[in-house]
Coordinates of C-alpha atoms in Angstrom, one line a residue:
M1 CA -35.7 37.6 111.5
A2 CA -33.9 35.4 114.0
H3 CA -34.2 31.6 113.1
S4 CA -35.1 29.3 115.9
P5 CA -32.4 26.8 116.9
P6 CA -32.6 23.3 115.6
L7 CA -34.2 20.6 117.8
P8 CA -31.6 18.3 119.5
P9 CA -31.5 14.7 117.9
E10 CA -32.7 13.4 121.2
I11 CA -36.0 15.2 120.8
I12 CA -36.5 14.3 117.2
I13 CA -35.9 10.6 118.0
H14 CA -38.5 10.9 120.7
I15 CA -40.9 12.5 118.4
L16 CA -40.5 9.8 115.8
S17 CA -40.7 7.0 118.5
L18 CA -44.5 8.2 118.9
L19 CA -45.3 6.9 115.5
P20 CA -47.9 4.0 115.5
R21 CA -46.4 0.7 115.4
P22 CA -45.6 -1.5 113.3
S23 CA -42.8 0.7 111.5
T24 CA -43.5 -1.3 108.3
S25 CA -47.2 0.0 107.8
A26 CA -47.7 2.3 104.9
S27 CA -48.6 5.2 106.9
A28 CA -45.5 4.8 109.2
Q29 CA -43.2 4.6 106.2
H30 CA -44.7 7.6 104.4
T31 CA -44.4 9.7 107.8
L32 CA -40.7 8.7 108.0
H33 CA -40.2 9.6 104.5
S34 CA -41.5 12.9 105.0
A35 CA -39.6 13.6 108.2
C36 CA -36.4 12.9 106.1
L37 CA -37.3 15.9 103.7
V38 CA -37.8 18.4 106.8
S39 CA -34.0 19.3 107.4
R40 CA -30.7 17.6 107.6
A41 CA -31.1 17.2 111.5
W42 CA -34.5 15.5 110.8
Y43 CA -33.0 13.2 108.0
A44 CA -30.1 12.2 110.2
S45 CA -32.7 10.8 112.9
A46 CA -35.3 9.6 110.6
V47 CA -33.4 7.7 107.9
P48 CA -32.3 5.0 110.3
L49 CA -35.7 4.1 111.2
L50 CA -37.0 4.2 107.6
Y51 CA -34.5 1.7 106.6
R52 CA -34.7 -0.3 109.9
S53 CA -37.7 -2.2 108.5
P54 CA -38.5 -1.4 104.8
R55 CA -41.9 -2.1 103.5
L56 CA -40.9 -3.7 100.1
S57 CA -42.9 -4.2 97.0
G58 CA -42.5 -4.5 93.3
R59 CA -42.7 -0.8 93.0
N60 CA -39.9 0.2 95.1
F61 CA -37.6 -2.9 95.3
A62 CA -35.2 -1.8 92.6
A63 CA -34.7 1.7 94.2
F64 CA -34.2 -0.1 97.4
V65 CA -31.4 -2.5 96.1
A66 CA -29.9 0.5 94.3
T67 CA -29.6 2.2 97.4
V68 CA -28.3 -0.3 99.9
C69 CA -26.0 -2.3 97.2
P70 CA -25.4 0.0 94.4
S71 CA -22.5 -2.0 93.0
V72 CA -22.2 -5.7 92.2
N73 CA -18.7 -5.5 93.3
A74 CA -18.6 -5.2 97.0
H75 CA -15.2 -3.7 97.3
V76 CA -16.0 -0.8 94.7
R77 CA -18.9 1.0 96.3
R78 CA -20.6 0.5 99.8
S79 CA -23.7 2.1 101.2
E80 CA -24.0 3.2 104.8
L81 CA -27.7 2.7 104.7
A82 CA -27.3 -1.0 104.3
G83 CA -26.1 -1.2 107.9
E84 CA -29.4 0.2 108.9
V85 CA -31.6 -2.6 107.7
R86 CA -32.6 -5.0 110.6
W87 CA -35.5 -6.5 109.2
L88 CA -36.0 -7.6 105.6
D89 CA -39.4 -8.8 104.5
M90 CA -39.3 -10.0 101.1
G91 CA -42.6 -11.9 101.2
A92 CA -44.5 -9.3 98.8
L93 CA -42.0 -10.1 96.0
V94 CA -42.8 -12.8 93.4
H95 CA -40.7 -12.2 90.2
D96 CA -39.2 -8.7 91.1
A97 CA -35.8 -10.4 92.2
S98 CA -33.6 -13.0 91.0
R99 CA -31.7 -15.6 93.0
S100 CA -28.2 -14.1 92.4
L101 CA -29.8 -10.5 93.6
T102 CA -31.4 -12.1 96.8
A103 CA -27.9 -13.6 97.5
R104 CA -26.0 -10.4 96.8
L105 CA -28.7 -8.4 99.2
L106 CA -28.2 -10.7 102.0
G107 CA -24.3 -10.4 101.6
R108 CA -24.6 -6.8 102.0
L109 CA -26.9 -6.8 104.9
K110 CA -25.6 -9.7 106.8
G111 CA -23.7 -7.5 109.6
R112 CA -26.7 -6.3 111.4
L113 CA -29.8 -8.2 109.9
E114 CA -32.1 -9.6 112.6
G115 CA -35.0 -10.9 110.8
L116 CA -35.6 -12.3 107.2
V117 CA -38.9 -13.4 105.2
A118 CA -37.5 -15.1 102.2
P119 CA -39.2 -14.3 98.9
R120 CA -41.1 -17.0 97.0
S121 CA -39.3 -17.7 93.7
S122 CA -36.0 -16.1 94.1
F123 CA -34.6 -17.9 97.3
A124 CA -32.4 -21.0 96.3
I125 CA -29.2 -22.9 97.3
N126 CA -26.8 -20.0 96.3
C127 CA -28.4 -17.9 99.1
F128 CA -27.4 -20.2 101.8
A129 CA -23.8 -19.2 101.8
A130 CA -24.8 -15.5 102.7
L131 CA -27.5 -16.6 105.1
A132 CA -25.1 -18.6 107.1
K133 CA -23.1 -15.2 107.6
C134 CA -26.1 -13.4 109.2
E135 CA -24.7 -13.9 112.6
R136 CA -27.2 -11.6 114.4
L137 CA -30.3 -13.1 112.8
R138 CA -33.0 -14.0 115.1
H139 CA -35.9 -14.6 113.0
L140 CA -36.0 -16.6 109.7
D141 CA -39.1 -17.3 107.8
L142 CA -38.7 -19.7 104.8
T143 CA -42.5 -20.6 104.5
L144 CA -43.0 -18.9 101.2
V145 CA -40.1 -20.4 99.5
C146 CA -41.6 -22.4 96.6
E147 CA -38.4 -24.3 95.5
S148 CA -37.5 -27.7 97.2
I149 CA -34.8 -27.0 99.6
G150 CA -32.0 -29.8 100.5
L151 CA -31.8 -30.6 104.0
V152 CA -28.0 -30.8 103.9
D153 CA -27.8 -27.3 102.7
L154 CA -30.5 -26.1 105.0
F155 CA -28.9 -27.2 108.2
R156 CA -25.5 -26.4 107.2
A157 CA -26.6 -22.8 107.1
L158 CA -28.4 -23.2 110.3
R159 CA -25.5 -24.5 112.1
S160 CA -24.0 -20.9 112.0
L161 CA -27.0 -18.9 113.2
A162 CA -26.3 -18.9 117.0
S163 CA -28.5 -16.3 117.7
L164 CA -31.7 -17.6 115.9
D165 CA -34.6 -17.4 118.1
S166 CA -37.7 -18.3 115.5
F167 CA -37.5 -20.4 112.5
R168 CA -40.3 -21.2 110.2
F169 CA -39.6 -24.2 108.2
P170 CA -40.2 -24.4 104.6
R171 CA -43.7 -25.4 103.6
A172 CA -42.4 -26.8 100.1
K173 CA -41.1 -30.4 100.0
T174 CA -37.8 -30.9 101.5
H175 CA -35.8 -33.7 100.0
D176 CA -32.2 -34.7 99.6
A177 CA -30.9 -37.8 98.6
R178 CA -27.5 -37.1 100.0
F179 CA -29.1 -36.7 103.6
T180 CA -28.7 -39.6 106.0
Y181 CA -30.0 -39.3 109.4
T182 CA -27.5 -39.2 112.4
P183 CA -27.7 -38.1 115.9
D184 CA -26.1 -35.0 114.9
A185 CA -27.6 -34.6 111.5
Y186 CA -30.0 -32.0 112.5
S187 CA -27.8 -28.9 113.9
W188 CA -30.3 -26.8 115.2
P189 CA -29.3 -23.3 116.5
P190 CA -28.7 -23.6 120.1
R191 CA -31.0 -20.7 121.4
L192 CA -33.9 -21.8 119.2
R193 CA -37.2 -20.8 120.9
A194 CA -40.1 -20.8 118.2
L195 CA -40.4 -23.6 115.4
Y196 CA -43.1 -23.5 112.8
L197 CA -43.6 -26.7 110.9
G198 CA -46.2 -26.8 108.2
G199 CA -46.7 -27.9 104.4
A200 CA -44.8 -31.2 103.3
V201 CA -43.3 -32.1 106.7
T202 CA -43.2 -35.9 106.8
D203 CA -43.6 -38.5 109.5
R204 CA -39.9 -39.6 109.2
F205 CA -38.7 -36.0 109.6
V206 CA -40.7 -35.5 112.7
A207 CA -39.7 -38.8 114.2
D208 CA -36.0 -37.9 113.5
V209 CA -36.2 -34.4 114.7
G210 CA -37.9 -34.8 118.0
D211 CA -35.0 -35.8 119.9
S212 CA -32.6 -33.4 118.4
L213 CA -34.6 -30.0 119.1
P214 CA -32.6 -27.7 121.6
L215 CA -34.0 -27.6 125.0
T216 CA -34.5 -24.0 124.6
L217 CA -37.5 -24.6 122.4
T218 CA -40.9 -23.3 124.0
D219 CA -43.0 -22.4 121.2
L220 CA -44.4 -24.9 118.5
T221 CA -46.6 -24.3 115.6
L222 CA -47.8 -27.2 113.4
A223 CA -49.7 -25.7 110.5
D224 CA -51.5 -27.6 107.4
C225 CA -49.4 -30.5 107.7
W226 CA -51.2 -32.7 105.2
N227 CA -48.6 -35.6 105.0
L228 CA -48.2 -35.8 109.0
A229 CA -50.3 -38.6 110.6
A230 CA -52.2 -37.4 113.8
G231 CA -50.2 -39.9 115.8
R232 CA -46.8 -38.6 114.8
R233 CA -48.0 -35.0 115.7
M234 CA -49.2 -36.1 119.1
E235 CA -45.8 -38.0 119.5
L236 CA -43.8 -34.7 118.9
I237 CA -46.1 -32.8 121.3
H238 CA -45.7 -35.5 123.9
R239 CA -42.0 -35.3 123.6
L240 CA -41.8 -31.6 123.8
G241 CA -44.8 -31.1 126.1
P242 CA -43.1 -30.5 129.4
R243 CA -41.1 -27.4 127.9
L244 CA -43.7 -26.1 125.8
R245 CA -45.5 -22.7 126.8
L246 CA -47.1 -21.8 123.5
L247 CA -48.6 -24.4 121.2
R248 CA -50.5 -23.7 118.1
L249 CA -52.3 -26.5 115.9
Q250 CA -54.0 -25.3 112.8
G251 CA -55.4 -26.1 109.2
R252 CA -56.3 -29.4 107.6
T253 CA -54.4 -32.8 108.3
T254 CA -55.1 -36.2 106.7
V255 CA -56.2 -37.6 110.0
Q256 CA -58.7 -36.0 112.3
A257 CA -58.1 -38.4 115.2
I258 CA -60.0 -36.2 117.7
E259 CA -59.8 -38.8 120.4
D260 CA -55.7 -38.5 120.5
Y261 CA -56.2 -35.0 121.8
G262 CA -57.7 -35.7 125.1
S263 CA -54.5 -35.6 126.9
L264 CA -53.1 -32.5 125.1
L265 CA -53.1 -30.3 128.1
R266 CA -51.8 -33.0 130.5
D267 CA -48.9 -33.4 128.1
C268 CA -48.0 -29.8 128.4
P269 CA -48.3 -28.8 132.0
A270 CA -46.3 -25.4 131.6
L271 CA -48.5 -24.2 128.4
R272 CA -49.6 -20.7 128.8
S273 CA -50.9 -19.9 125.2
L274 CA -53.0 -22.5 123.0
S275 CA -54.5 -22.1 119.7
L276 CA -56.8 -24.7 117.9
P277 CA -59.2 -24.9 115.3
G278 CA -62.7 -24.0 117.0
D279 CA -64.7 -26.7 115.5
L280 CA -62.8 -29.5 117.1
V281 CA -61.3 -28.0 120.2
G282 CA -64.6 -28.9 122.1
C283 CA -63.8 -32.6 121.9
Y284 CA -60.2 -32.9 122.2
A285 CA -59.4 -30.5 124.7
G286 CA -61.3 -32.6 127.2
V287 CA -64.1 -29.8 128.0
Y288 CA -66.8 -31.3 126.0
P289 CA -69.5 -32.8 128.1
S290 CA -69.4 -36.2 126.7
H291 CA -65.4 -36.1 127.4
S292 CA -65.5 -34.9 131.1
G293 CA -64.3 -37.0 133.8
P294 CA -60.9 -38.5 134.3
D295 CA -59.6 -37.4 130.9
G296 CA -61.3 -34.0 131.1
L297 CA -60.3 -30.7 132.6
S298 CA -62.7 -31.0 135.4
D299 CA -60.3 -33.5 137.0
G300 CA -57.0 -31.8 137.9
G301 CA -57.2 -28.7 135.6
H302 CA -54.5 -26.7 134.1
A303 CA -53.5 -23.7 136.1
H304 CA -50.9 -22.1 133.9
L305 CA -53.0 -21.7 130.8
R306 CA -53.7 -17.9 130.2
F307 CA -54.3 -17.6 126.5
L308 CA -57.0 -19.6 124.4
Q309 CA -57.2 -18.8 120.7
L310 CA -60.1 -20.5 118.6
D311 CA -59.0 -20.3 114.9
A312 CA -61.4 -20.7 112.0
P313 CA -63.1 -24.0 111.6
S314 CA -60.5 -26.5 110.1
D315 CA -63.1 -27.5 107.2
G316 CA -63.9 -23.9 106.4
A317 CA -67.5 -24.3 107.8
K318 CA -69.3 -21.1 108.8
A319 CA -71.7 -20.5 111.6
D320 CA -74.7 -22.1 110.0
T321 CA -72.9 -25.4 109.8
W322 CA -72.1 -26.1 113.7
H323 CA -71.6 -29.6 114.8
A324 CA -71.2 -31.5 117.8
N325 CA -67.5 -30.7 118.3
S326 CA -67.8 -27.0 118.1
M327 CA -66.5 -25.1 121.0
T328 CA -69.1 -22.5 122.4
P329 CA -68.7 -19.8 125.1
A330 CA -70.8 -21.9 127.5
L331 CA -68.2 -24.8 127.3
V332 CA -65.4 -22.2 127.9
R333 CA -67.1 -20.7 130.7
R334 CA -67.7 -24.1 132.2
A335 CA -64.0 -25.1 131.6
V336 CA -62.8 -22.0 133.4
R337 CA -64.9 -23.0 136.5
C338 CA -64.0 -26.5 136.4
G339 CA -60.3 -26.7 135.5
L340 CA -58.9 -23.8 133.5
G341 CA -59.0 -21.3 136.4
G342 CA -56.0 -19.3 135.2
L343 CA -57.4 -18.6 131.9
R344 CA -57.6 -14.9 131.3
Y345 CA -58.0 -14.4 127.4
V346 CA -60.1 -15.9 124.9
R347 CA -59.5 -14.9 121.2
V348 CA -62.2 -16.4 118.7
H349 CA -62.3 -16.4 114.8
M350 CA -65.1 -14.5 113.3
D351 CA -66.2 -17.6 111.5
M352 CA -67.0 -19.0 114.8
A353 CA -69.9 -16.5 115.0
W354 CA -69.5 -15.9 118.7
L355 CA -69.7 -11.9 118.4
P356 CA -69.4 -9.6 115.4
A357 CA -67.6 -7.0 117.8
Y358 CA -64.1 -6.5 118.8
P359 CA -63.5 -6.5 121.7
V360 CA -66.7 -7.2 123.6
E361 CA -68.2 -4.0 125.0
D362 CA -71.8 -2.8 126.1
G363 CA -74.2 -2.3 123.5
E364 CA -72.1 -4.2 121.0
V365 CA -73.4 -7.8 121.6
E366 CA -75.4 -9.5 118.8
G367 CA -76.0 -13.1 117.6
W368 CA -77.4 -16.3 119.1
Q369 CA -74.5 -16.8 121.6
A370 CA -74.3 -13.1 122.8
A371 CA -75.6 -13.7 126.4
D372 CA -72.9 -16.6 126.9
V373 CA -70.2 -14.4 125.7
V374 CA -71.1 -11.7 127.9
D375 CA -71.2 -14.1 130.9
L376 CA -67.7 -15.4 129.9
D377 CA -66.2 -12.2 129.5
A378 CA -67.4 -11.0 132.7
L379 CA -66.1 -14.4 134.4
L380 CA -62.7 -13.9 133.0
A381 CA -62.6 -10.4 134.2
D382 CA -63.8 -11.4 137.8
V383 CA -61.3 -14.3 138.2
A384 CA -58.5 -12.2 137.2
R385 CA -59.7 -9.5 139.6
A386 CA -60.0 -11.9 142.4
D387 CA -56.6 -13.7 141.6
G388 CA -54.5 -10.4 141.4
P389 CA -51.7 -9.9 139.1
D390 CA -50.2 -12.7 137.5
P391 CA -46.8 -13.5 139.0
D392 CA -45.5 -14.9 135.7
V393 CA -46.4 -11.8 133.5
G394 CA -43.2 -10.3 132.1
R395 CA -41.0 -13.2 132.9
D396 CA -40.9 -14.5 129.2
A397 CA -42.5 -11.7 127.0
W398 CA -41.9 -14.0 123.9
N399 CA -44.7 -16.3 125.0
E400 CA -47.1 -13.5 126.1
P401 CA -49.1 -12.3 123.0
W402 CA -51.8 -11.0 125.3
R403 CA -49.7 -8.4 127.0
G404 CA -51.3 -5.0 127.1
Y405 CA -54.9 -6.4 126.8
R406 CA -57.5 -6.7 129.5
P407 CA -58.9 -10.1 130.5
G408 CA -61.9 -11.1 128.4
V409 CA -63.3 -12.3 125.1
Y410 CA -61.8 -10.9 121.7
T411 CA -62.8 -11.8 118.1
F412 CA -60.6 -11.4 115.3
K413 CA -60.1 -11.8 111.4
D414 CA -57.3 -12.9 109.2
P415 CA -54.6 -11.8 109.1
D416 CA -53.9 -12.6 112.6
P417 CA -51.4 -10.2 114.2
F418 CA -50.9 -12.1 117.3
W419 CA -49.4 -15.2 115.8
D420 CA -47.9 -13.9 112.6
L421 CA -44.2 -13.6 113.2
G422 CA -44.2 -10.3 111.3
M423 CA -42.8 -6.9 112.2
E424 CA -45.7 -5.9 114.3
S425 CA -45.5 -8.9 116.7
W426 CA -41.9 -8.7 116.7
D427 CA -41.8 -5.2 117.7
A428 CA -44.1 -5.9 120.6
R429 CA -42.4 -9.0 121.9
R430 CA -39.0 -7.1 122.0
G431 CA -40.6 -4.4 123.9
R432 CA -39.8 -1.7 121.3

């Protein structure tokens, strides 16, 4: 019996490229592992994809480390698979690694590593030396690190990451008695485009950092900044506003100065994506009836905003505890007609109780605001159809999380794949 010739590597790679994204999902990882067992040809094509963005947990972490860095001595034994790792997500690890092991792992993967999510308890000062050598790193997430990080060591490492696009600042308290602010103290990566600030960020830090951020910064997230006053938050937005294209404010703050947000869109004339707590946006976005007029969207408008996301209520309120500041579909529809003529996509958290369905489709509308949601969905589609293709679409995919979706209304639950900088949104934004 004659054997059929093996498939060319190009065909195998094309077949594997049809796997659903993200490649870090459990099903995709299982499929890639099975493909490695088919034959040598399939192994050669599938194993780089399997190790490109490994799905790590306490069960497989020890085996992963033994594969990519089998020896403590770097000159004794090297693994070719270490060069295949592009994305290292250690966020699911708690006590499975040690600080020395994390530093050693980064040292082995530094050559081609592009994304890193640091672990909770095994990332410390001894990891910065290896981190600074990850010259291709484009995304760095330190939000889960529970140990206080010194600013001197942090910015010394960031100074070497010339390719870094996205940085999620540590949520734990950052304090260093050795740190004295000078004009060049905050040495941010020159190509930084997205910055996440949250947790214990202080007023002093935000006041100092405002003038030192690179001109390439276009995405800003302020999340759960409980030590940050509302006035200081708005001052930072005012400084960065002219260049911001994506802005997200979320979570609780010590001061809910709603009136300070009336000029939010005016400070950010180029903004295309905006995310705010849905129970406050009705007032501080200037679309609430009591705030219309010279300071509202009805006067001048905002032609560039394409994407509006209403997150869960900041106080954890549910649908049965609406208050005067809650954003409703009727108010959004009014804003589209009066000033937000460029709006095409509205995403609403399920706790806002607009709709239980995702996305809006015939026969799936329920709830006390269903009729208004259907009207808003139709209005967004009609306006998009009348205006034709957006000339700015595709110009900067990093700021376009809505690409591939039709104009309209959507609801979502946590976790939020649009905004969390995990492998799913990373793959989508890079066009993989």
